[in-house]
mmCIF file with all atom_site columns, C-alpha atoms in Angstrom:
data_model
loop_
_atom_site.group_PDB
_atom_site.id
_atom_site.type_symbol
_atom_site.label_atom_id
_atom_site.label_alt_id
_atom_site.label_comp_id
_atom_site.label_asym_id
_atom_site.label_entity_id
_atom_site.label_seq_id
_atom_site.pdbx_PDB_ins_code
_atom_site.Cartn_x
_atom_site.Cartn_y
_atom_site.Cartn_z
_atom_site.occupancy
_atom_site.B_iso_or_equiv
_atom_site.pdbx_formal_charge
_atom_site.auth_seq_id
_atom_site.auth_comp_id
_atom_site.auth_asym_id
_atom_site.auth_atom_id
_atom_site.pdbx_PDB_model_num
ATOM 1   C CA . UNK A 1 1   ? 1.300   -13.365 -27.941 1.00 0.00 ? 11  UNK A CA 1
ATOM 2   C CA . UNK A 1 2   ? -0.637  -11.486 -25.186 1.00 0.00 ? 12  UNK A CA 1
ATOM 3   C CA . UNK A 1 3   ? -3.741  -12.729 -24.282 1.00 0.00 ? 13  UNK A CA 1
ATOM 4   C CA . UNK A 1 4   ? -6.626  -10.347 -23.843 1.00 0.00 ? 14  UNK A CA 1
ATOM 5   C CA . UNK A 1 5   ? -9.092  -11.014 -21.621 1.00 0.00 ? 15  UNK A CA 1
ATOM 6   C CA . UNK A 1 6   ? -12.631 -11.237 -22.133 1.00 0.00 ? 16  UNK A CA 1
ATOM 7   C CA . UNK A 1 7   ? -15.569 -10.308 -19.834 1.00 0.00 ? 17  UNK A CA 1
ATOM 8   C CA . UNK A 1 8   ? -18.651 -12.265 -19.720 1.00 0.00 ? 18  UNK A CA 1
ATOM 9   C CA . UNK A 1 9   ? -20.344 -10.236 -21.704 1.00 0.00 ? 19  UNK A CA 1
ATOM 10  C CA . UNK A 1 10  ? -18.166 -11.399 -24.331 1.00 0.00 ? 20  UNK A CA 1
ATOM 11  C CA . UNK A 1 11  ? -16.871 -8.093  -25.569 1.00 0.00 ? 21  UNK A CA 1
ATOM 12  C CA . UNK A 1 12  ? -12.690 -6.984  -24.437 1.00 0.00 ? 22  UNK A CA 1
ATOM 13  C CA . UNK A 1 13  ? -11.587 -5.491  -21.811 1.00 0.00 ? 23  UNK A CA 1
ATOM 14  C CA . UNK A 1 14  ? -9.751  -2.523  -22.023 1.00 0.00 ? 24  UNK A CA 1
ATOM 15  C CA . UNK A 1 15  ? -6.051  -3.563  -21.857 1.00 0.00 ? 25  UNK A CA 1
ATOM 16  C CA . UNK A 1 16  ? -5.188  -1.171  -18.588 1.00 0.00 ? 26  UNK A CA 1
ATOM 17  C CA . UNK A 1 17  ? -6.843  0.249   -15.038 1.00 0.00 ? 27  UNK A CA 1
ATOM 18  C CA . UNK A 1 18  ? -8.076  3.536   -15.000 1.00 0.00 ? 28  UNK A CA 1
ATOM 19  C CA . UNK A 1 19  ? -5.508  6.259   -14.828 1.00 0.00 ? 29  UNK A CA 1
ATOM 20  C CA . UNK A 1 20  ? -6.684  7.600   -11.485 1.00 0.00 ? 30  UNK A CA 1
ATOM 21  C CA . UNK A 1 21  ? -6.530  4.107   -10.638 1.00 0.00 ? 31  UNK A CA 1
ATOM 22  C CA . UNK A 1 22  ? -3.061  3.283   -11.528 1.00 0.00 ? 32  UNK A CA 1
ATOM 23  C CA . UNK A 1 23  ? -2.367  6.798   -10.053 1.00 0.00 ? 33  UNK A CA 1
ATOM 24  C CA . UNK A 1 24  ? -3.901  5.108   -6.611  1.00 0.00 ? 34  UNK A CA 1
ATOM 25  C CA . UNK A 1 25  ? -1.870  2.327   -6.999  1.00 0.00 ? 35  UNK A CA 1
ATOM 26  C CA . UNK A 1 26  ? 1.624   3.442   -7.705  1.00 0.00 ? 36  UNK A CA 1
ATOM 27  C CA . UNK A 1 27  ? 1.638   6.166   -5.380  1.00 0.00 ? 37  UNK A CA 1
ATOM 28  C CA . UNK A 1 28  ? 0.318   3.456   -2.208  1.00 0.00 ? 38  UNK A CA 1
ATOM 29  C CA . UNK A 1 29  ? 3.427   1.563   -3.247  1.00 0.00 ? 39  UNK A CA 1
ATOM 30  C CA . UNK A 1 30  ? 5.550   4.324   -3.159  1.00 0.00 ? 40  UNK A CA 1
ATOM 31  C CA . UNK A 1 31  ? 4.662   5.742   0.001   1.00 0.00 ? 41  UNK A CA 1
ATOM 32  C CA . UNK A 1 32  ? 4.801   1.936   1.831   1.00 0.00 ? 42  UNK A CA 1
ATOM 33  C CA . UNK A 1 33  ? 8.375   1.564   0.174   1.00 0.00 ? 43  UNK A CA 1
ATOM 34  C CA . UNK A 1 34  ? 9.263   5.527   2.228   1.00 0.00 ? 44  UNK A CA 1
ATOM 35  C CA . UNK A 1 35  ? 7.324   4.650   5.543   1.00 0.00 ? 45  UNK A CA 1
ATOM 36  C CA . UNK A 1 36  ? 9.373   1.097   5.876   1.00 0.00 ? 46  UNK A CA 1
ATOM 37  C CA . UNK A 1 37  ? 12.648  2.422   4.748   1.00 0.00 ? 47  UNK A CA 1
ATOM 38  C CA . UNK A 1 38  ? 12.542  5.130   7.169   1.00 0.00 ? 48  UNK A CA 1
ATOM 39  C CA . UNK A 1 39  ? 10.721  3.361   9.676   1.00 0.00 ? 49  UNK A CA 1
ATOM 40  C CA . UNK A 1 40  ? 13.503  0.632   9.538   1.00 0.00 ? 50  UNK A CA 1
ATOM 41  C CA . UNK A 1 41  ? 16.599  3.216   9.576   1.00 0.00 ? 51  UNK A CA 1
ATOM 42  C CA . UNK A 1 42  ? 15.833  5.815   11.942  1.00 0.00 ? 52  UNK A CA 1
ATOM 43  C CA . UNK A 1 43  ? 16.739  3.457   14.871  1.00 0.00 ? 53  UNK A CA 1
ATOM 44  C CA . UNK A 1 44  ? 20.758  3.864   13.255  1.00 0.00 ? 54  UNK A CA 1
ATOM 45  C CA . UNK A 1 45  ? 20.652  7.379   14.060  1.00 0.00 ? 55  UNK A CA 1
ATOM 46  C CA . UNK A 1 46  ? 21.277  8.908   17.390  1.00 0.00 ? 56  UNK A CA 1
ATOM 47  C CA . UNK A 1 47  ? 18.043  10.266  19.390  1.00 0.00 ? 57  UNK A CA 1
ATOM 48  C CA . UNK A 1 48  ? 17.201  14.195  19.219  1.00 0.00 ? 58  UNK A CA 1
ATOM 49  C CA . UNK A 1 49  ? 19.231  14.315  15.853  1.00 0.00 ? 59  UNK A CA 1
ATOM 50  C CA . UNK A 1 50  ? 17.651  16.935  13.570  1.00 0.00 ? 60  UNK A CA 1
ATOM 51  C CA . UNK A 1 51  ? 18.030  14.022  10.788  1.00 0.00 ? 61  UNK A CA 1
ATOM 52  C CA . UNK A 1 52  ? 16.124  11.500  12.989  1.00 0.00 ? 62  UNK A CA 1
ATOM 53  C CA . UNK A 1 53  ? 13.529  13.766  13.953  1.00 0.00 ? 63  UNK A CA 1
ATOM 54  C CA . UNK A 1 54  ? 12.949  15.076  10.376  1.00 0.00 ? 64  UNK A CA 1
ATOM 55  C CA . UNK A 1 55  ? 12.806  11.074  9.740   1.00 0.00 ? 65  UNK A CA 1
ATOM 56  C CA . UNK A 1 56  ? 10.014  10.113  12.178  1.00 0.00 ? 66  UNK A CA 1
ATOM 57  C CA . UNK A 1 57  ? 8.236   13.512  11.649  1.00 0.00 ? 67  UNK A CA 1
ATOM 58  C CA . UNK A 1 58  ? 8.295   12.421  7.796   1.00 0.00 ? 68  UNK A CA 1
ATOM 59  C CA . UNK A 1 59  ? 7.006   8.989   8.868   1.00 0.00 ? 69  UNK A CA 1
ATOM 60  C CA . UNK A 1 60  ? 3.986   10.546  10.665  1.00 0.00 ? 70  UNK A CA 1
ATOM 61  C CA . UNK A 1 61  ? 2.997   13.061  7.814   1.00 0.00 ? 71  UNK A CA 1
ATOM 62  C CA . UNK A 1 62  ? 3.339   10.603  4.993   1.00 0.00 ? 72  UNK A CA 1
ATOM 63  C CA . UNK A 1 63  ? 1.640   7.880   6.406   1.00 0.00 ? 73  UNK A CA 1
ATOM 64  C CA . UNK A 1 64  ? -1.227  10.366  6.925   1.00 0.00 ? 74  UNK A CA 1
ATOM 65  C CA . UNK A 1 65  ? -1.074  10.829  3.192   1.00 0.00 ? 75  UNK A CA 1
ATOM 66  C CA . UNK A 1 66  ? -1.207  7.111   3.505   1.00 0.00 ? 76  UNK A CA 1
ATOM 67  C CA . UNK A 1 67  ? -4.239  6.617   5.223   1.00 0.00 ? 77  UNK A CA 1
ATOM 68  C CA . UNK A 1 68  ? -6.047  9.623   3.046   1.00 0.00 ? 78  UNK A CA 1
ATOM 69  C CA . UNK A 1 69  ? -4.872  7.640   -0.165  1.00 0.00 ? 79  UNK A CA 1
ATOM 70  C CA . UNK A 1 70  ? -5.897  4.330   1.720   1.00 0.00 ? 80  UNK A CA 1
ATOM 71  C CA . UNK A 1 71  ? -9.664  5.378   2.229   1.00 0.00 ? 81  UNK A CA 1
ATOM 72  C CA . UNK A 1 72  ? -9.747  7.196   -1.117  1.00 0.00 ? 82  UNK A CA 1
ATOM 73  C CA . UNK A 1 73  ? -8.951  3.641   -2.834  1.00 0.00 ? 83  UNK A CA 1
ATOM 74  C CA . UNK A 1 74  ? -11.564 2.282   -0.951  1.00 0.00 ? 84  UNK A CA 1
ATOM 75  C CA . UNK A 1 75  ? -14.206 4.757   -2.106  1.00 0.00 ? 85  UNK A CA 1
ATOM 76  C CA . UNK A 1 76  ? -12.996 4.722   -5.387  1.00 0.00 ? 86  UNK A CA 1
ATOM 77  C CA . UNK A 1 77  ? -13.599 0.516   -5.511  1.00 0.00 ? 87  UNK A CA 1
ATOM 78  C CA . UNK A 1 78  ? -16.834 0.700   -3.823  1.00 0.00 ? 88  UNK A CA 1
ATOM 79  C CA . UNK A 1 79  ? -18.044 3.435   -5.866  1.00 0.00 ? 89  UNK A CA 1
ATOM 80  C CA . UNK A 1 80  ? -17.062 2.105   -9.238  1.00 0.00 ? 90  UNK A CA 1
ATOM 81  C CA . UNK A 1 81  ? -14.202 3.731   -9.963  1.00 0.00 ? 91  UNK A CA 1
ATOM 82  C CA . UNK A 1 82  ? -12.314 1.138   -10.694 1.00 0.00 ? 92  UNK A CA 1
ATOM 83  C CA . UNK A 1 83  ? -14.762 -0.089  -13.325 1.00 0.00 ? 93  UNK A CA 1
ATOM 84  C CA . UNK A 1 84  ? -12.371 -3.166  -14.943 1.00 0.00 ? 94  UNK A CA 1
ATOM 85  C CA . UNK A 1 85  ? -13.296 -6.163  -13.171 1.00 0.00 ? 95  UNK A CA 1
ATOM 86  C CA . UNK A 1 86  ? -11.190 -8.923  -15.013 1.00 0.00 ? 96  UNK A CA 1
ATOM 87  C CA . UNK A 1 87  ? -12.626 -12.281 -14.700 1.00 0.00 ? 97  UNK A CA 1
ATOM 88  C CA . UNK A 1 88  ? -11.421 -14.936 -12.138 1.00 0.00 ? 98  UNK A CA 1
ATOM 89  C CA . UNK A 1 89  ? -11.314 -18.476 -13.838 1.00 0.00 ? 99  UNK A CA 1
ATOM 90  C CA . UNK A 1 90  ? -8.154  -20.288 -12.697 1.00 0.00 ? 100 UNK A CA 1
ATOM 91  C CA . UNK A 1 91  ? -7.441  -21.169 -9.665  1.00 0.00 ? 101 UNK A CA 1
ATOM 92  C CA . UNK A 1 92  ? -4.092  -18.724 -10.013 1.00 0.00 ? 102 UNK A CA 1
ATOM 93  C CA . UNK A 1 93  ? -6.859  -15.855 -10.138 1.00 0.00 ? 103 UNK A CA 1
ATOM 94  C CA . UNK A 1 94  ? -8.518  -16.697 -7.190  1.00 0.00 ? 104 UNK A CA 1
ATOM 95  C CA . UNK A 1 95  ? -4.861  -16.549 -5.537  1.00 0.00 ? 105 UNK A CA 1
ATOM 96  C CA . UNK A 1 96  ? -4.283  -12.966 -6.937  1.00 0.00 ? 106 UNK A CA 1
ATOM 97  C CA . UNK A 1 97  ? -7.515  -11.757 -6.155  1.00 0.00 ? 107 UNK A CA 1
ATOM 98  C CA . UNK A 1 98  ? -6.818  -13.488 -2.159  1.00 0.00 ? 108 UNK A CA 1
ATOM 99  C CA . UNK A 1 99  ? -3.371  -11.790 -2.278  1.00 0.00 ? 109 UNK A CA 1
ATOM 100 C CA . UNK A 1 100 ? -4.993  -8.046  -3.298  1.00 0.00 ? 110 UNK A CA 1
ATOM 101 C CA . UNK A 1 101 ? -7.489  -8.358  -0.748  1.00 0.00 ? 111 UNK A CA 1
ATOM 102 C CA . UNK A 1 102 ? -4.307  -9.500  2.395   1.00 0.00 ? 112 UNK A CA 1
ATOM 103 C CA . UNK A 1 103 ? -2.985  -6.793  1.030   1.00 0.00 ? 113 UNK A CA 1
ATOM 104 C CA . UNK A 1 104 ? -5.449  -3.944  1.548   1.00 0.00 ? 114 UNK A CA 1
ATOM 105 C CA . UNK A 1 105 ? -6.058  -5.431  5.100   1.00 0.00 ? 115 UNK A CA 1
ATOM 106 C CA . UNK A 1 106 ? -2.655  -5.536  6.296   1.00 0.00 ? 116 UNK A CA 1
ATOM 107 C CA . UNK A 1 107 ? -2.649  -2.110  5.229   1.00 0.00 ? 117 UNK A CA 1
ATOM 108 C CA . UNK A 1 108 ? -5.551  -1.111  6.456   1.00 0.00 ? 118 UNK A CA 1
ATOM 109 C CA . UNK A 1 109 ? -4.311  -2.572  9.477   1.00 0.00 ? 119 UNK A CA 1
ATOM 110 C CA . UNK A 1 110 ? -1.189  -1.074  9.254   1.00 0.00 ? 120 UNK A CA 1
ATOM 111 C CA . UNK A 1 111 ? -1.839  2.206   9.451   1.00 0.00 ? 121 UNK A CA 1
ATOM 112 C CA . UNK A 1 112 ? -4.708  1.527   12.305  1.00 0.00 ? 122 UNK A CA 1
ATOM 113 C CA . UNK A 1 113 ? -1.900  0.628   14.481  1.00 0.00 ? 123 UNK A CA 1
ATOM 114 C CA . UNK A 1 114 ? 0.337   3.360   13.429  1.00 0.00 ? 124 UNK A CA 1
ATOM 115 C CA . UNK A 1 115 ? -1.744  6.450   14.765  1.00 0.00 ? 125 UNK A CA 1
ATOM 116 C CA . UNK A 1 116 ? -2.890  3.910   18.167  1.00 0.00 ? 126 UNK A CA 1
ATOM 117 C CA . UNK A 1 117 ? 0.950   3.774   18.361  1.00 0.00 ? 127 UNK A CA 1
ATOM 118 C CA . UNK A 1 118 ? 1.071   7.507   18.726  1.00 0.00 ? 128 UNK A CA 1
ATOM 119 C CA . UNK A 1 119 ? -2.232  7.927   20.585  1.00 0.00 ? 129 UNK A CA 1
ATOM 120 C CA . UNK A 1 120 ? -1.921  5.183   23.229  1.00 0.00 ? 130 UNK A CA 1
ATOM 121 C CA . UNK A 1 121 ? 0.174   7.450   24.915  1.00 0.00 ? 131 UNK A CA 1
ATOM 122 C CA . UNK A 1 122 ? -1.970  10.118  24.584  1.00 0.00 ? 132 UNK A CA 1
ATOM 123 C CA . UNK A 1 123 ? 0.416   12.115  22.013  1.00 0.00 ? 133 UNK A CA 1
ATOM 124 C CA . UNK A 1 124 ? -1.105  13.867  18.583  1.00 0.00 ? 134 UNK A CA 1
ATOM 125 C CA . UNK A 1 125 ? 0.156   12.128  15.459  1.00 0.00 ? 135 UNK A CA 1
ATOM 126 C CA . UNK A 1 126 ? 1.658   15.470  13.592  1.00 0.00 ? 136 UNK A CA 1
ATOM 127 C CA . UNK A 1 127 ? 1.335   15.855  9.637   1.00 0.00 ? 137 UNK A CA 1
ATOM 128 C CA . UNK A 1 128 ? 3.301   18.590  8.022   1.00 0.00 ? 138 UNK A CA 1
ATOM 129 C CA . UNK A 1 129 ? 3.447   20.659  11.493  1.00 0.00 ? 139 UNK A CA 1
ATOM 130 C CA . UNK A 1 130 ? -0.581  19.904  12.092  1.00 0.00 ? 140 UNK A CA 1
ATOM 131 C CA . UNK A 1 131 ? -1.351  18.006  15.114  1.00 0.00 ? 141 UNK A CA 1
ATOM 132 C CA . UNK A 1 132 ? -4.241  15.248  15.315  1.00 0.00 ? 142 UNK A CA 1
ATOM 133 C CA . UNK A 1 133 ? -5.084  15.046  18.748  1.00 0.00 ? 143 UNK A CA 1
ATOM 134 C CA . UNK A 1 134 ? -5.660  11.526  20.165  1.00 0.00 ? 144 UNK A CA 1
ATOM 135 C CA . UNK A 1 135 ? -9.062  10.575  21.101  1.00 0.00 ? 145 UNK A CA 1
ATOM 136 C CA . UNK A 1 136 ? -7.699  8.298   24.066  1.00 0.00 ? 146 UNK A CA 1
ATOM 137 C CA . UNK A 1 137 ? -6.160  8.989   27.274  1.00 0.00 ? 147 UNK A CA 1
ATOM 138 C CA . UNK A 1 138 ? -2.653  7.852   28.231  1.00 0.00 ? 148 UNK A CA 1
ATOM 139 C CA . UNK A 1 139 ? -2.980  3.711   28.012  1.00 0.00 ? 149 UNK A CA 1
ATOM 140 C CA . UNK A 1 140 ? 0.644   2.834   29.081  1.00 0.00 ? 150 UNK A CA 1
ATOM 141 C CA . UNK A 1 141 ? 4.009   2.489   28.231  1.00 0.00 ? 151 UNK A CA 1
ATOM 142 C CA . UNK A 1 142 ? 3.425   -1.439  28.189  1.00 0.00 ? 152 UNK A CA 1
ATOM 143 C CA . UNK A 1 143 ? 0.369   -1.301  25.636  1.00 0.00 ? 153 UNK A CA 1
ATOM 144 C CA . UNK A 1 144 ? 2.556   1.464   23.612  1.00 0.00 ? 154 UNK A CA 1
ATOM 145 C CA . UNK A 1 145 ? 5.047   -1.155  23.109  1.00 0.00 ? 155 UNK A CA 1
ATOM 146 C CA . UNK A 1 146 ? 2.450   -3.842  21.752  1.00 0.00 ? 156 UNK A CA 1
ATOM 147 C CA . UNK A 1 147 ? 1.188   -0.956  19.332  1.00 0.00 ? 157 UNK A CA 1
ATOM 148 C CA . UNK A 1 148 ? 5.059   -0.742  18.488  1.00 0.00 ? 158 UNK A CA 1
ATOM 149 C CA . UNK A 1 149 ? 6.053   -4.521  18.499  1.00 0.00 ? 159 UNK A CA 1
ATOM 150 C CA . UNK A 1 150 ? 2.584   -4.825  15.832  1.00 0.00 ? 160 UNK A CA 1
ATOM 151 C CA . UNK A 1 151 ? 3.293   -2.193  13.963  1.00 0.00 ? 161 UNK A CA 1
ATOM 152 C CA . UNK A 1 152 ? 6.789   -3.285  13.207  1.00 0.00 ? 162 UNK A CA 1
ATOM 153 C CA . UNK A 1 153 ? 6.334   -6.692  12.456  1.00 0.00 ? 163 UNK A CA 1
ATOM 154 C CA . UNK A 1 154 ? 2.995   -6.310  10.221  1.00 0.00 ? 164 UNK A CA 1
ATOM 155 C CA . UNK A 1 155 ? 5.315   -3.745  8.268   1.00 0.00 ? 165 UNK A CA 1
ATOM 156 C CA . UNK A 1 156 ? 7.443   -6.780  7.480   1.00 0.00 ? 166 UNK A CA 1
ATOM 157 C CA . UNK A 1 157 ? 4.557   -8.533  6.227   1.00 0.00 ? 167 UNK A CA 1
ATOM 158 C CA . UNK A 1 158 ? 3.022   -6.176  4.628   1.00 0.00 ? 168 UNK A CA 1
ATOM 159 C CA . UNK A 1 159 ? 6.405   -5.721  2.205   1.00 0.00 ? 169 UNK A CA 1
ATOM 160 C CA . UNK A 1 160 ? 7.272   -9.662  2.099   1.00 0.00 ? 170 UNK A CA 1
ATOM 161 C CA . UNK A 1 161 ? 3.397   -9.727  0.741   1.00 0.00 ? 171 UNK A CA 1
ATOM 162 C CA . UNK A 1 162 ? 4.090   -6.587  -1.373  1.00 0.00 ? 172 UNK A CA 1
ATOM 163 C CA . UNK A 1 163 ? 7.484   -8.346  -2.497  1.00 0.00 ? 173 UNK A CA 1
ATOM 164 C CA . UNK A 1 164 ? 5.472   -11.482 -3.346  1.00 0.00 ? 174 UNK A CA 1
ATOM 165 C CA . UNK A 1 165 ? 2.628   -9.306  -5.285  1.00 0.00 ? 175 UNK A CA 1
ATOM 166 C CA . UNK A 1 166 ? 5.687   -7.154  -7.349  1.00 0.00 ? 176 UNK A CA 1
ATOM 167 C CA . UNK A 1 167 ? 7.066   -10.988 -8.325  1.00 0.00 ? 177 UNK A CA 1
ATOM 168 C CA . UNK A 1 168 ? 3.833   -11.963 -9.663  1.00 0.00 ? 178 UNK A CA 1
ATOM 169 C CA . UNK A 1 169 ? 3.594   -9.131  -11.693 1.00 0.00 ? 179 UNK A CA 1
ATOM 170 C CA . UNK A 1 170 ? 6.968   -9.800  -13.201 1.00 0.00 ? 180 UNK A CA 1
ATOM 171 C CA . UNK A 1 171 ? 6.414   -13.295 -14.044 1.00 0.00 ? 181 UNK A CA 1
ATOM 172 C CA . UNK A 1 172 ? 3.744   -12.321 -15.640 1.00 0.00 ? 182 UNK A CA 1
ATOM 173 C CA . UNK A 1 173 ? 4.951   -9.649  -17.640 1.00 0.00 ? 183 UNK A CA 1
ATOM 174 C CA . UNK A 1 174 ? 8.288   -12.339 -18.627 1.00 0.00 ? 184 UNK A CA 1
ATOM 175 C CA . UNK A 1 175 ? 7.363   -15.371 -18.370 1.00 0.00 ? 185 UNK A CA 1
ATOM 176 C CA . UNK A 1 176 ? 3.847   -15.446 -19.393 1.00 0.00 ? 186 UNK A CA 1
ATOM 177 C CA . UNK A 1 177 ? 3.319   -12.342 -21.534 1.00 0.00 ? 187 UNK A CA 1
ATOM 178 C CA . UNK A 1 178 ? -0.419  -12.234 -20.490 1.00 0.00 ? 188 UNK A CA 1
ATOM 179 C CA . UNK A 1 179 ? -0.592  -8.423  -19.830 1.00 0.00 ? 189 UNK A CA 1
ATOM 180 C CA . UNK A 1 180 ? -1.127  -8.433  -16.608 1.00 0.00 ? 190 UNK A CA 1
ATOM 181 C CA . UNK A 1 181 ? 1.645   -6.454  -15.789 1.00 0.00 ? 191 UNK A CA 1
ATOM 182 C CA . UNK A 1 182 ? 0.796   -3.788  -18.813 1.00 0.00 ? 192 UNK A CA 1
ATOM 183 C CA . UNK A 1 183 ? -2.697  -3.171  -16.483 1.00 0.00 ? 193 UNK A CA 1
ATOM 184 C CA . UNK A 1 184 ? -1.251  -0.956  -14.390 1.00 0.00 ? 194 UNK A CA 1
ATOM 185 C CA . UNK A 1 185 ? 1.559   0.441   -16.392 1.00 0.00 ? 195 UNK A CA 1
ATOM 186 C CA . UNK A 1 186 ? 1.110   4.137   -18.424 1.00 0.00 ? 196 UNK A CA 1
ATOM 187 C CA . UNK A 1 187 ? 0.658   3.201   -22.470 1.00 0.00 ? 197 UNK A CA 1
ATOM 188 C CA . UNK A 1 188 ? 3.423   3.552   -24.485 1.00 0.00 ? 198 UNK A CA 1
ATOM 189 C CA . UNK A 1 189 ? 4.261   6.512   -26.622 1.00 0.00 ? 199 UNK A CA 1
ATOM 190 C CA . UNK A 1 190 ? 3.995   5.870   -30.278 1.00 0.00 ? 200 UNK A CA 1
ATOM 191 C CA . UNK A 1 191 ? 6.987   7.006   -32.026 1.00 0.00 ? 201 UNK A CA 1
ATOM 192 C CA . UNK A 1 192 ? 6.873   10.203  -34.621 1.00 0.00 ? 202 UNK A CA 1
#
């Protein structure tokens, strides 16, 4: 039997986020699963290819979109939004809750080190043909390569975290049968 939880106020929660919410979240998930698969399989292909290019060129304009879906999540927490706030009470809650927030700053990190990765060298990042300049002047092939070595290993974090976070959710929605999982999933249609 699901258990629903209860706010302090004593009254239930509604049984799912927002739907601009789960919106947020789904589509954040989606595009980290893109950037990391082609970030991780471009290297296969040789340089100057038309299908490597369009690869990294998809990188770059999606992980704008990233960063614009990013800061829009942010607002849209800060603002209210994302009005359900359901309780913390067990010490597995305060985990969660520890794990959401490692998640939005590697993220946030993430994509901070993506664009310095382009602009350390003084190049534009370039979303869907449209440059954005960099801000910096030319800092060095050696400092490009930290941006690059960071970058590449906080993307590996970022989906063993991700990984961790989807597993959760599962064993939630199998093993426990709290609803946790049902949150951020679309309501099912009622047959007839």
């Amino acid at each position: 039997m699901p258990v629903s939880p209860v706010p302090p106020s004593g009254g239930p929660l509604p049984v799912r986020y927002s739907v601009e919410t789960r919106w947020l979240h789904w589509l954040t998930a989606v595009m980290v699963l893109v950037q990391f698969a082609f970030g991780e399989t471009w290297g296969f292909m040789p340089r100057g290819t038309v299908v490597r290019v369009g690869m990294i060129m998809t990188h770059t304009s999606v992980g704008v979109l990233l960063a614009a879906t990013f800061l829009t999540r942010i607002v849209w927490a800060v603002t209210g939004g994302r009005a359900i706030r359901f309780p913390v009470r067990t010490p597995l809650d305060h985990v969660a809750r520890m794990v959401h927030w490692l998640l939005y700053v590697m993220l946030g990190a993430e994509i901070v080190l993506g664009y310095m990765l382009r602009w350390s060298r003084g190049r534009p990042v370039v979303a869907f043909g449209v440059p954005i300049n960099s801000p910096f002047a030319d800092m060095g092939a050696g400092v490009q390569r930290v941006f690059g070595q960071c970058h590449h290993w906080l993307a590996w974090g970022l989906i063993v975290v991700a990984a961790f976070h989807a597993m959760a959710a599962i064993y939630h929605a199998v093993i426990c049968h709290d609803g946790v999982l049902q949150r951020m999933m679309p309501p099912r249609r009622q047959a007839g």
